[in-house]
mmCIF file of C-alpha atoms in Angstrom:
data_model
loop_
_atom_site.group_PDB
_atom_site.id
_atom_site.type_symbol
_atom_site.label_atom_id
_atom_site.label_comp_id
_atom_site.label_asym_id
_atom_site.label_seq_id
_atom_site.Cartn_x
_atom_site.Cartn_y
_atom_site.Cartn_z
ATOM 1 C CA MET A 1 16.391 -2.012 -25.867
ATOM 2 C CA LEU A 2 14.294 -1.498 -28.996
ATOM 3 C CA LEU A 3 11.308 -0.566 -26.874
ATOM 4 C CA LEU A 4 13.045 1.746 -24.402
ATOM 5 C CA ALA A 5 16.137 3.189 -26.116
ATOM 6 C CA ARG A 6 14.466 3.009 -29.561
ATOM 7 C CA PRO A 7 17.686 3.040 -31.667
ATOM 8 C CA HIS A 8 15.681 2.150 -34.785
ATOM 9 C CA GLU A 9 14.107 5.631 -34.569
ATOM 10 C CA TRP A 10 17.359 7.571 -34.250
ATOM 11 C CA PRO A 11 18.210 9.690 -37.348
ATOM 12 C CA LEU A 12 21.647 8.053 -37.302
ATOM 13 C CA PHE A 13 20.112 4.757 -38.490
ATOM 14 C CA ASP A 14 16.888 6.017 -40.124
ATOM 15 C CA ILE A 15 15.266 2.566 -40.290
ATOM 16 C CA GLU A 16 11.863 2.617 -41.988
ATOM 17 C CA PHE A 17 11.232 -1.105 -41.460
ATOM 18 C CA PRO A 18 8.883 -1.837 -38.466
ATOM 19 C CA LEU A 19 11.703 -3.449 -36.502
ATOM 20 C CA LEU A 20 10.159 -3.239 -33.023
ATOM 21 C CA ARG A 21 6.819 -4.721 -34.053
ATOM 22 C CA THR A 22 8.557 -7.494 -36.009
ATOM 23 C CA PHE A 23 10.686 -8.459 -32.991
ATOM 24 C CA LEU A 24 7.606 -8.378 -30.763
ATOM 25 C CA ILE A 25 5.642 -10.707 -33.041
ATOM 26 C CA LEU A 26 8.587 -13.091 -33.484
ATOM 27 C CA THR A 27 9.166 -13.220 -29.731
ATOM 28 C CA PHE A 28 5.504 -13.974 -29.149
ATOM 29 C CA LEU A 29 5.574 -16.752 -31.745
ATOM 30 C CA PHE A 30 8.618 -18.329 -30.077
ATOM 31 C CA TYR A 31 6.769 -18.019 -26.762
ATOM 32 C CA LEU A 32 3.719 -19.836 -28.163
ATOM 33 C CA ILE A 33 5.846 -22.601 -29.666
ATOM 34 C CA GLY A 34 8.603 -22.997 -27.097
ATOM 35 C CA LEU A 35 7.309 -22.221 -23.609
ATOM 36 C CA LYS A 36 5.597 -25.120 -21.842
ATOM 37 C CA PRO A 37 3.592 -25.013 -19.705
ATOM 38 C CA LYS A 38 2.063 -21.617 -20.344
ATOM 39 C CA VAL A 39 1.238 -19.423 -17.356
ATOM 40 C CA TRP A 40 -1.810 -17.239 -16.900
ATOM 41 C CA ASN A 41 -3.143 -15.041 -14.116
ATOM 42 C CA VAL A 42 -6.173 -12.867 -13.375
ATOM 43 C CA GLN A 43 -4.502 -9.773 -14.837
ATOM 44 C CA CYS A 44 -4.195 -11.514 -18.208
ATOM 45 C CA THR A 45 -7.935 -12.164 -18.043
ATOM 46 C CA ILE A 46 -8.608 -8.523 -17.140
ATOM 47 C CA LEU A 47 -6.612 -7.349 -20.170
ATOM 48 C CA ILE A 48 -8.749 -9.569 -22.415
ATOM 49 C CA LEU A 49 -11.911 -8.225 -20.764
ATOM 50 C CA LEU A 50 -10.631 -4.697 -21.322
ATOM 51 C CA LEU A 51 -10.234 -5.532 -25.004
ATOM 52 C CA PHE A 52 -13.899 -6.566 -25.177
ATOM 53 C CA SER A 53 -14.880 -3.456 -23.213
ATOM 54 C CA MET A 54 -13.058 -1.297 -25.779
ATOM 55 C CA LEU A 55 -14.868 -3.134 -28.572
ATOM 56 C CA LEU A 56 -18.209 -2.407 -26.901
ATOM 57 C CA SER A 57 -17.159 1.257 -26.641
ATOM 58 C CA GLU A 58 -16.681 1.301 -30.404
ATOM 59 C CA ILE A 59 -20.094 -0.292 -30.935
ATOM 60 C CA ARG A 60 -21.752 2.137 -28.505
ATOM 61 C CA ALA A 61 -20.221 5.046 -30.474
ATOM 62 C CA TYR A 62 -21.748 3.556 -33.674
ATOM 63 C CA ARG A 63 -18.314 3.028 -35.240
ATOM 64 C CA TYR A 64 -18.757 -0.745 -34.988
ATOM 65 C CA PHE A 65 -15.814 -2.381 -36.812
ATOM 66 C CA SER A 66 -14.886 0.514 -39.124
ATOM 67 C CA ASP A 67 -11.605 1.279 -37.319
ATOM 68 C CA LEU A 68 -10.065 -1.396 -35.111
ATOM 69 C CA SER A 69 -6.504 -0.044 -35.351
ATOM 70 C CA LYS A 70 -6.558 1.242 -31.771
ATOM 71 C CA LEU A 71 -7.741 -2.121 -30.469
ATOM 72 C CA ILE A 72 -5.065 -3.948 -32.462
ATOM 73 C CA GLU A 73 -2.530 -1.526 -30.968
ATOM 74 C CA TRP A 74 -3.834 -2.491 -27.508
ATOM 75 C CA ILE A 75 -3.051 -6.122 -28.265
ATOM 76 C CA ASN A 76 0.420 -5.352 -29.636
ATOM 77 C CA ALA A 77 1.483 -2.735 -27.102
ATOM 78 C CA ASN A 78 -0.147 -4.020 -23.914
ATOM 79 C CA ILE A 79 -1.539 -7.554 -23.931
ATOM 80 C CA ILE A 80 1.324 -9.329 -25.710
ATOM 81 C CA PRO A 81 4.173 -7.541 -23.832
ATOM 82 C CA PHE A 82 2.450 -8.201 -20.492
ATOM 83 C CA ILE A 83 2.077 -11.914 -21.240
ATOM 84 C CA LEU A 84 5.694 -12.157 -22.433
ATOM 85 C CA TYR A 85 7.262 -10.430 -19.433
ATOM 86 C CA PHE A 86 4.977 -12.192 -16.973
ATOM 87 C CA SER A 87 5.820 -15.578 -18.485
ATOM 88 C CA LEU A 88 9.537 -15.173 -19.136
ATOM 89 C CA LEU A 89 10.807 -13.342 -16.025
ATOM 90 C CA THR A 90 11.194 -16.622 -14.172
ATOM 91 C CA THR A 91 14.226 -15.629 -12.067
ATOM 92 C CA VAL A 92 15.518 -12.608 -10.159
ATOM 93 C CA LYS A 93 18.560 -12.637 -12.440
ATOM 94 C CA ARG A 94 16.371 -12.120 -15.520
ATOM 95 C CA GLN A 95 14.555 -9.344 -13.673
ATOM 96 C CA ASN A 96 17.854 -7.609 -12.933
ATOM 97 C CA ILE A 97 18.833 -7.784 -16.608
ATOM 98 C CA ILE A 98 15.618 -5.976 -17.566
ATOM 99 C CA PHE A 99 16.296 -3.398 -14.846
ATOM 100 C CA PHE A 100 19.787 -2.813 -16.233
ATOM 101 C CA ILE A 101 18.420 -2.324 -19.751
ATOM 102 C CA SER A 102 15.816 0.100 -18.413
ATOM 103 C CA LEU A 103 18.472 2.165 -16.622
ATOM 104 C CA SER A 104 20.677 2.144 -19.725
ATOM 105 C CA ALA A 105 17.814 3.514 -21.825
ATOM 106 C CA ALA A 106 17.112 6.177 -19.179
ATOM 107 C CA LEU A 107 20.740 7.317 -19.243
ATOM 108 C CA ILE A 108 20.658 7.499 -23.045
ATOM 109 C CA MET A 109 17.632 9.793 -22.724
ATOM 110 C CA VAL A 110 19.466 11.979 -20.203
ATOM 111 C CA HIS A 111 22.490 12.214 -22.493
ATOM 112 C CA HIS A 112 20.213 13.199 -25.350
ATOM 113 C CA ALA A 113 18.584 15.832 -23.121
ATOM 114 C CA TYR A 114 22.053 17.202 -22.347
ATOM 115 C CA SER A 115 22.811 17.511 -26.061
ATOM 116 C CA GLN A 116 19.539 19.416 -26.516
ATOM 117 C CA ILE A 117 20.170 21.793 -23.616
ATOM 118 C CA GLN A 118 23.735 22.499 -24.770
ATOM 119 C CA SER A 119 22.662 23.218 -28.345
ATOM 120 C CA PRO A 120 21.993 26.916 -29.070
ATOM 121 C CA ILE A 121 18.969 25.898 -31.150
ATOM 122 C CA GLY A 122 17.824 23.069 -28.878
ATOM 123 C CA GLN A 123 18.661 20.342 -31.381
ATOM 124 C CA GLY A 124 19.789 17.025 -29.896
ATOM 125 C CA TRP A 125 21.348 14.147 -31.772
ATOM 126 C CA ALA A 126 17.894 12.600 -32.314
ATOM 127 C CA GLU A 127 15.240 15.260 -31.677
ATOM 128 C CA SER A 128 14.767 18.932 -30.833
ATOM 129 C CA VAL A 129 13.462 20.413 -27.589
ATOM 130 C CA VAL A 130 9.926 21.642 -27.022
ATOM 131 C CA TYR A 131 9.411 25.381 -26.561
ATOM 132 C CA ARG A 132 6.403 26.236 -24.429
ATOM 133 C CA SER A 133 4.888 29.506 -23.289
ATOM 134 C CA ASP A 134 2.892 29.612 -20.044
ATOM 135 C CA GLY A 135 1.692 32.971 -18.819
ATOM 136 C CA GLY A 136 4.048 34.821 -21.142
ATOM 137 C CA THR A 137 7.125 32.921 -19.922
ATOM 138 C CA LYS A 138 9.000 30.835 -22.493
ATOM 139 C CA SER A 139 10.385 27.503 -21.314
ATOM 140 C CA VAL A 140 12.557 24.795 -22.867
ATOM 141 C CA GLN A 141 11.709 21.129 -22.285
ATOM 142 C CA ALA A 142 13.884 18.196 -23.323
ATOM 143 C CA ARG A 143 12.328 15.126 -24.930
ATOM 144 C CA PHE A 144 13.322 11.887 -26.646
ATOM 145 C CA VAL A 145 11.972 9.924 -29.630
ATOM 146 C CA GLY A 146 9.108 7.486 -30.158
ATOM 147 C CA ASN A 147 6.885 6.919 -27.138
ATOM 148 C CA PHE A 148 9.018 9.382 -25.167
ATOM 149 C CA ASN A 149 8.634 12.244 -27.613
ATOM 150 C CA ASP A 150 6.643 14.202 -25.040
ATOM 151 C CA PRO A 151 8.647 15.690 -22.105
ATOM 152 C CA ASN A 152 6.028 14.358 -19.676
ATOM 153 C CA ASP A 153 6.412 10.801 -20.969
ATOM 154 C CA MET A 154 10.184 10.955 -20.759
ATOM 155 C CA GLY A 155 9.997 12.465 -17.285
ATOM 156 C CA MET A 156 7.622 9.726 -16.111
ATOM 157 C CA PHE A 157 10.012 7.026 -17.330
ATOM 158 C CA LEU A 158 12.941 8.668 -15.540
ATOM 159 C CA VAL A 159 10.876 8.873 -12.338
ATOM 160 C CA MET A 160 10.071 5.148 -12.497
ATOM 161 C CA ASN A 161 13.765 4.350 -12.901
ATOM 162 C CA ILE A 162 14.903 6.195 -9.763
ATOM 163 C CA PRO A 163 13.859 3.309 -7.453
ATOM 164 C CA VAL A 164 15.451 0.867 -9.920
ATOM 165 C CA ALA A 165 18.788 2.677 -9.535
ATOM 166 C CA VAL A 166 18.392 2.761 -5.738
ATOM 167 C CA TYR A 167 17.627 -0.975 -5.829
ATOM 168 C CA PHE A 168 21.048 -1.632 -7.356
ATOM 169 C CA LEU A 169 22.638 0.877 -4.980
ATOM 170 C CA LEU A 170 21.401 -0.926 -1.877
ATOM 171 C CA SER A 171 21.413 -4.541 -3.062
ATOM 172 C CA SER A 172 24.814 -4.767 -4.755
ATOM 173 C CA ARG A 173 28.028 -5.601 -2.897
ATOM 174 C CA SER A 174 30.218 -4.171 -5.661
ATOM 175 C CA LEU A 175 31.601 -0.693 -4.959
ATOM 176 C CA PHE A 176 31.648 0.072 -8.681
ATOM 177 C CA THR A 177 27.959 -0.861 -9.028
ATOM 178 C CA LYS A 178 27.067 1.256 -6.002
ATOM 179 C CA LEU A 179 28.900 4.296 -7.389
ATOM 180 C CA PHE A 180 27.352 3.764 -10.824
ATOM 181 C CA ALA A 181 23.863 3.503 -9.295
ATOM 182 C CA LEU A 182 24.401 6.633 -7.190
ATOM 183 C CA ALA A 183 25.584 8.581 -10.232
ATOM 184 C CA THR A 184 22.576 7.264 -12.155
ATOM 185 C CA VAL A 185 20.180 8.656 -9.523
ATOM 186 C CA PHE A 186 21.838 12.067 -9.899
ATOM 187 C CA PHE A 187 21.601 11.995 -13.700
ATOM 188 C CA LEU A 188 17.971 10.842 -13.610
ATOM 189 C CA CYS A 189 17.095 13.817 -11.403
ATOM 190 C CA LEU A 190 18.978 16.085 -13.793
ATOM 191 C CA GLY A 191 17.059 14.626 -16.715
ATOM 192 C CA ILE A 192 13.732 15.214 -14.929
ATOM 193 C CA TYR A 193 14.756 18.840 -14.388
ATOM 194 C CA TRP A 194 15.575 19.237 -18.083
ATOM 195 C CA THR A 195 12.169 17.871 -19.112
ATOM 196 C CA GLY A 196 10.497 20.702 -17.181
ATOM 197 C CA SER A 197 7.647 18.290 -16.448
ATOM 198 C CA ARG A 198 5.785 19.438 -13.365
ATOM 199 C CA GLY A 199 3.995 16.108 -13.002
ATOM 200 C CA SER A 200 7.340 14.306 -13.137
ATOM 201 C CA LEU A 201 8.710 16.606 -10.435
ATOM 202 C CA LEU A 202 5.837 15.692 -8.119
ATOM 203 C CA GLY A 203 6.301 12.036 -9.038
ATOM 204 C CA ALA A 204 10.009 12.247 -8.181
ATOM 205 C CA LEU A 205 9.236 13.870 -4.824
ATOM 206 C CA SER A 206 6.801 11.054 -4.001
ATOM 207 C CA VAL A 207 9.417 8.465 -5.010
ATOM 208 C CA PHE A 208 12.077 9.978 -2.758
ATOM 209 C CA PHE A 209 9.669 10.148 0.172
ATOM 210 C CA CYS A 210 8.846 6.451 -0.297
ATOM 211 C CA LEU A 211 12.550 5.598 -0.518
ATOM 212 C CA PHE A 212 13.209 7.523 2.705
ATOM 213 C CA TYR A 213 10.354 5.601 4.297
ATOM 214 C CA ILE A 214 11.819 2.237 3.230
ATOM 215 C CA LYS A 215 15.315 3.110 4.399
ATOM 216 C CA PHE A 216 14.662 5.092 7.586
ATOM 217 C CA GLY A 217 11.088 4.331 8.665
ATOM 218 C CA LYS A 218 8.039 6.547 9.101
ATOM 219 C CA VAL A 219 9.318 9.027 11.720
ATOM 220 C CA LYS A 220 12.689 9.709 10.096
ATOM 221 C CA ALA A 221 11.080 9.907 6.652
ATOM 222 C CA VAL A 222 8.677 12.612 7.854
ATOM 223 C CA ILE A 223 11.552 14.502 9.512
ATOM 224 C CA LEU A 224 13.707 14.280 6.383
ATOM 225 C CA ALA A 225 10.770 15.396 4.245
ATOM 226 C CA SER A 226 10.185 18.374 6.540
ATOM 227 C CA VAL A 227 13.844 19.367 6.489
ATOM 228 C CA SER A 228 13.830 19.085 2.690
ATOM 229 C CA ILE A 229 10.912 21.512 2.249
ATOM 230 C CA PRO A 230 13.172 24.518 1.354
ATOM 231 C CA ALA A 231 14.948 22.432 -1.284
ATOM 232 C CA VAL A 232 11.578 21.261 -2.609
ATOM 233 C CA PHE A 233 10.335 24.835 -2.996
ATOM 234 C CA LEU A 234 13.630 25.743 -4.694
ATOM 235 C CA ALA A 235 13.191 22.839 -7.144
ATOM 236 C CA MET A 236 9.575 23.774 -7.826
ATOM 237 C CA GLY A 237 10.616 27.366 -8.468
ATOM 238 C CA ALA A 238 13.073 26.148 -11.109
ATOM 239 C CA PHE A 239 10.258 24.443 -13.029
ATOM 240 C CA ARG A 240 7.469 26.078 -14.981
ATOM 241 C CA LYS A 241 5.042 27.859 -12.698
ATOM 242 C CA ILE A 242 2.685 25.470 -10.911
ATOM 243 C CA SER A 243 -0.522 27.423 -10.572
ATOM 244 C CA LYS A 244 -4.173 27.292 -11.551
ATOM 245 C CA ASP A 245 -3.770 30.717 -13.149
ATOM 246 C CA ASP A 246 -1.282 29.738 -15.851
ATOM 247 C CA GLU A 247 -2.560 28.732 -19.260
ATOM 248 C CA SER A 248 -1.461 25.103 -19.146
ATOM 249 C CA ALA A 249 -3.080 24.434 -15.746
ATOM 250 C CA SER A 250 -6.286 26.168 -16.853
ATOM 251 C CA GLN A 251 -6.483 23.995 -19.979
ATOM 252 C CA ARG A 252 -6.018 20.854 -17.893
ATOM 253 C CA LEU A 253 -8.834 21.765 -15.535
ATOM 254 C CA THR A 254 -11.073 22.426 -18.521
ATOM 255 C CA ALA A 255 -10.158 19.045 -19.997
ATOM 256 C CA TRP A 256 -10.921 17.325 -16.685
ATOM 257 C CA TYR A 257 -14.329 18.995 -16.623
ATOM 258 C CA GLU A 258 -14.993 17.752 -20.158
ATOM 259 C CA GLY A 259 -13.946 14.281 -19.039
ATOM 260 C CA ILE A 260 -16.632 14.348 -16.356
ATOM 261 C CA GLN A 261 -19.234 15.426 -18.906
ATOM 262 C CA MET A 262 -18.173 12.599 -21.230
ATOM 263 C CA LEU A 263 -18.600 10.089 -18.403
ATOM 264 C CA LYS A 264 -22.080 11.430 -17.679
ATOM 265 C CA HIS A 265 -23.032 11.184 -21.352
ATOM 266 C CA ARG A 266 -21.835 7.593 -21.864
ATOM 267 C CA PRO A 267 -21.336 6.160 -18.373
ATOM 268 C CA LEU A 268 -20.949 2.445 -19.134
ATOM 269 C CA PHE A 269 -18.529 2.176 -22.066
ATOM 270 C CA GLY A 270 -17.287 5.727 -22.658
ATOM 271 C CA PHE A 271 -16.310 7.203 -26.010
ATOM 272 C CA GLY A 272 -13.655 4.687 -27.026
ATOM 273 C CA LYS A 273 -9.936 4.107 -26.565
ATOM 274 C CA GLU A 274 -7.826 7.144 -27.542
ATOM 275 C CA ARG A 275 -10.949 9.064 -28.639
ATOM 276 C CA PHE A 276 -10.724 11.909 -26.104
ATOM 277 C CA LEU A 277 -9.155 14.287 -28.629
ATOM 278 C CA GLU A 278 -12.041 13.710 -31.016
ATOM 279 C CA TYR A 279 -14.372 15.368 -28.520
ATOM 280 C CA HIS A 280 -12.070 17.924 -26.906
ATOM 281 C CA SER A 281 -9.316 20.101 -28.374
ATOM 282 C CA LYS A 282 -6.703 19.180 -25.753
ATOM 283 C CA VAL A 283 -5.652 15.910 -24.135
ATOM 284 C CA ALA A 284 -6.888 15.400 -20.579
ATOM 285 C CA HIS A 285 -3.386 15.476 -19.046
ATOM 286 C CA ASN A 286 -4.685 12.983 -16.507
ATOM 287 C CA THR A 287 -4.485 9.232 -16.992
ATOM 288 C CA TYR A 288 -7.417 8.521 -14.693
ATOM 289 C CA VAL A 289 -9.702 11.059 -16.393
ATOM 290 C CA THR A 290 -8.664 9.671 -19.775
ATOM 291 C CA VAL A 291 -9.584 6.098 -18.836
ATOM 292 C CA MET A 292 -12.792 7.254 -17.137
ATOM 293 C CA SER A 293 -14.033 9.201 -20.156
ATOM 294 C CA GLU A 294 -12.787 6.873 -22.906
ATOM 295 C CA LEU A 295 -13.717 3.496 -21.372
ATOM 296 C CA GLY A 296 -16.574 4.413 -19.027
ATOM 297 C CA ILE A 297 -17.321 2.858 -15.661
ATOM 298 C CA ILE A 298 -16.810 -0.720 -16.833
ATOM 299 C CA GLY A 299 -13.487 -0.070 -18.563
ATOM 300 C CA TYR A 300 -12.202 2.152 -15.755
ATOM 301 C CA THR A 301 -13.086 -0.466 -13.133
ATOM 302 C CA LEU A 302 -11.218 -3.173 -15.049
ATOM 303 C CA TRP A 303 -8.190 -0.911 -15.590
ATOM 304 C CA ALA A 304 -8.145 0.159 -11.928
ATOM 305 C CA MET A 305 -8.409 -3.473 -10.806
ATOM 306 C CA PHE A 306 -5.464 -4.349 -13.058
ATOM 307 C CA MET A 307 -3.323 -1.705 -11.324
ATOM 308 C CA LEU A 308 -4.644 -2.354 -7.799
ATOM 309 C CA ILE A 309 -3.980 -6.097 -8.118
ATOM 310 C CA ALA A 310 -0.328 -5.256 -8.793
ATOM 311 C CA LEU A 311 -0.186 -3.129 -5.632
ATOM 312 C CA HIS A 312 -1.882 -5.918 -3.668
ATOM 313 C CA MET A 313 0.678 -8.422 -4.981
ATOM 314 C CA LEU A 314 3.583 -6.220 -3.909
ATOM 315 C CA VAL A 315 2.227 -5.652 -0.406
ATOM 316 C CA SER A 316 1.467 -9.373 -0.063
ATOM 317 C CA VAL A 317 5.022 -10.348 -0.980
ATOM 318 C CA MET A 318 6.421 -7.795 1.464
ATOM 319 C CA LYS A 319 4.340 -9.384 4.265
ATOM 320 C CA VAL A 320 5.367 -13.007 3.593
ATOM 321 C CA GLN A 321 7.328 -14.463 6.503
ATOM 322 C CA ASP A 322 7.773 -18.172 5.825
ATOM 323 C CA ALA A 323 9.134 -20.021 2.802
ATOM 324 C CA LYS A 324 9.853 -23.652 1.993
ATOM 325 C CA GLU A 325 13.111 -24.958 3.348
ATOM 326 C CA GLY A 326 16.067 -23.816 1.275
ATOM 327 C CA HIS A 327 14.262 -20.784 -0.186
ATOM 328 C CA GLU A 328 14.775 -18.321 2.676
ATOM 329 C CA GLU A 329 17.495 -16.343 0.913
ATOM 330 C CA LEU A 330 15.479 -16.211 -2.326
ATOM 331 C CA LEU A 331 12.452 -14.896 -0.422
ATOM 332 C CA LYS A 332 14.634 -12.181 1.086
ATOM 333 C CA LYS A 333 15.739 -11.095 -2.414
ATOM 334 C CA GLU A 334 12.174 -11.074 -3.739
ATOM 335 C CA LYS A 335 10.920 -9.017 -0.779
ATOM 336 C CA HIS A 336 13.743 -6.532 -1.320
ATOM 337 C CA LEU A 337 12.823 -6.308 -5.003
ATOM 338 C CA SER A 338 9.124 -5.832 -4.192
ATOM 339 C CA GLN A 339 9.818 -2.628 -2.253
ATOM 340 C CA TYR A 340 11.381 -0.867 -5.216
ATOM 341 C CA LEU A 341 8.823 -2.103 -7.722
ATOM 342 C CA LEU A 342 6.172 -0.683 -5.392
ATOM 343 C CA VAL A 343 7.919 2.710 -5.316
ATOM 344 C CA ALA A 344 8.214 2.686 -9.127
ATOM 345 C CA LEU A 345 4.455 2.136 -9.472
ATOM 346 C CA ILE A 346 3.747 4.848 -6.896
ATOM 347 C CA GLY A 347 5.903 7.188 -8.981
ATOM 348 C CA TYR A 348 3.816 6.276 -12.014
ATOM 349 C CA ALA A 349 0.529 6.722 -10.122
ATOM 350 C CA VAL A 350 1.472 10.250 -9.008
ATOM 351 C CA THR A 351 2.921 11.321 -12.360
ATOM 352 C CA ALA A 352 -0.071 9.805 -14.199
ATOM 353 C CA PHE A 353 -2.356 12.298 -12.478
ATOM 354 C CA PHE A 354 -0.790 15.017 -14.656
ATOM 355 C CA ILE A 355 -0.269 13.230 -17.990
ATOM 356 C CA SER A 356 -2.446 10.966 -20.147
ATOM 357 C CA ARG A 357 -0.472 7.720 -20.353
ATOM 358 C CA SER A 358 -3.129 5.065 -19.871
ATOM 359 C CA TYR A 359 -1.853 2.647 -22.501
ATOM 360 C CA ILE A 360 1.921 3.204 -22.639
ATOM 361 C CA MET A 361 3.747 -0.123 -22.873
ATOM 362 C CA VAL A 362 6.313 0.665 -20.162
ATOM 363 C CA VAL A 363 3.711 0.687 -17.378
ATOM 364 C CA TYR A 364 2.328 -2.710 -18.403
ATOM 365 C CA ILE A 365 5.853 -4.109 -18.430
ATOM 366 C CA PHE A 366 6.437 -2.907 -14.864
ATOM 367 C CA VAL A 367 3.121 -4.460 -13.793
ATOM 368 C CA ALA A 368 4.163 -7.675 -15.561
ATOM 369 C CA MET A 369 7.383 -7.625 -13.502
ATOM 370 C CA VAL A 370 5.214 -7.503 -10.390
ATOM 371 C CA ALA A 371 3.015 -10.377 -11.587
ATOM 372 C CA ALA A 372 6.091 -12.462 -12.449
ATOM 373 C CA MET A 373 7.580 -11.826 -9.003
ATOM 374 C CA PHE A 374 4.302 -12.786 -7.299
ATOM 375 C CA PHE A 375 4.153 -15.996 -9.351
ATOM 376 C CA ARG A 376 7.786 -16.845 -8.465
ATOM 377 C CA VAL A 377 7.189 -16.310 -4.743
ATOM 378 C CA SER A 378 3.950 -18.328 -4.792
ATOM 379 C CA LYS A 379 5.969 -21.387 -5.848
ATOM 380 C CA PHE A 380 7.793 -21.620 -2.502
ATOM 381 C CA THR A 381 5.287 -19.944 -0.140
ATOM 382 C CA SER A 382 1.566 -20.147 0.596
ATOM 383 C CA LEU A 383 0.990 -16.870 -1.261
ATOM 384 C CA SER A 384 -2.145 -16.705 -3.453
ATOM 385 C CA LEU A 385 -4.755 -14.295 -4.769
ATOM 386 C CA THR A 386 -8.129 -15.286 -3.318
ATOM 387 C CA ALA A 387 -11.704 -14.481 -4.329
ATOM 388 C CA LYS A 388 -11.988 -12.383 -1.170
ATOM 389 C CA ASP A 389 -8.975 -10.328 -2.289
ATOM 390 C CA LEU A 390 -10.537 -9.754 -5.712
ATOM 391 C CA LYS A 391 -13.821 -8.605 -4.146
ATOM 392 C CA ARG A 392 -11.942 -6.110 -1.989
ATOM 393 C CA ILE A 393 -9.970 -4.851 -4.998
ATOM 394 C CA PHE A 394 -13.177 -4.520 -7.036
ATOM 395 C CA PHE A 395 -14.698 -2.394 -4.266
ATOM 396 C CA LEU A 396 -11.574 -0.196 -4.142
ATOM 397 C CA ALA A 397 -11.680 0.263 -7.925
ATOM 398 C CA ILE A 398 -15.301 1.439 -7.801
ATOM 399 C CA THR A 399 -14.555 3.656 -4.818
ATOM 400 C CA SER A 400 -11.573 5.234 -6.586
ATOM 401 C CA LEU A 401 -13.842 6.332 -9.435
ATOM 402 C CA GLY A 402 -16.133 8.127 -6.987
ATOM 403 C CA PHE A 403 -13.141 9.662 -5.221
ATOM 404 C CA LEU A 404 -11.707 10.847 -8.548
ATOM 405 C CA TYR A 405 -15.031 12.448 -9.494
ATOM 406 C CA VAL A 406 -15.297 14.311 -6.168
ATOM 407 C CA LEU A 407 -11.638 15.411 -6.282
ATOM 408 C CA ILE A 408 -11.985 16.910 -9.760
ATOM 409 C CA ARG A 409 -15.168 18.716 -8.738
ATOM 410 C CA ILE A 410 -13.306 20.210 -5.781
ATOM 411 C CA LEU A 411 -10.338 21.288 -7.945
ATOM 412 C CA LEU A 412 -12.699 22.973 -10.379
ATOM 413 C CA THR A 413 -14.136 25.126 -7.612
ATOM 414 C CA ILE A 414 -10.795 26.265 -6.148
#
């Protein structure tokens, strides 16, 4: 709740003490002392390798050890939370508790957005709206506090929670829970609309298509998507203009071009974690370009493998057929859960193409949920991550970098 709802940052409490970081460190200490045996997987190793890659980026940029604050932040905001969630989500029940907390935080954000939209001056009970001008048109975008202070970040989080709400809607037998989950989906969509985040809109559309696919199959999903095209165009028209000609889109394309030039200049280790703004006036507004330019080929490959391993784990769980005797019902629950975690990560992957959120803690927590689920299922099935799987994932990671480069070059010529 401290991480997602961030009550310690609300003006109502005005807490100056680093409460979130203190709780994180204390939790990690209790984990080190109390949890036996410890668990570890290849993604934990990749995060450590990424840390060393970031250190080499600093050395390559001749900063050496003059400013390690960004690397320490990587440990606090990504490595430690991943290890904690991966290690401690040992049951589906614990997973559901985290899901409930995530939805609660999302609804708090939507309520705050409502207070901003209703205010004549755009002032919510914790923060004020963002006023933006694109092509001479003024727009209002709701936002939250802390890590969700940007409308795009808040919108991305709401997008990732849509499949979580649908998970409760379709898995619960309680009528009250079903109605609550259905209402939550509606409010999440409303919150995405209030953020005015175009990337979040596209992410939400991809999430709904995936949910249709899960529920109705390929043919019906395509038909439903086709029938929904008028509504999609209506929704897109309600957002800020999505066009290469508007100022915001033009700045993004320029930033992507600069990202390519940065990769060419320092191809192996990049310019360093969170250093993009030191070499360009605007953020890249693309997570993949940000990682590519800041961490270079080596860092990007490790980061892409980290994400692709999570997708591989989800697909592998969904394909499992046999479990040890007495675990059939548990396998069914885990496979059901895997579908919605997959959709949440797809929502992130689409939204991330339009915002720079390479290191936000929420994403690493969702990936940790996936790793924890894979570890749980491997205990009562023959599921495992083989060397052959890792080689295939490594090849896909390298290929994705080439694909990203070609795609950006094409977009720049349109």
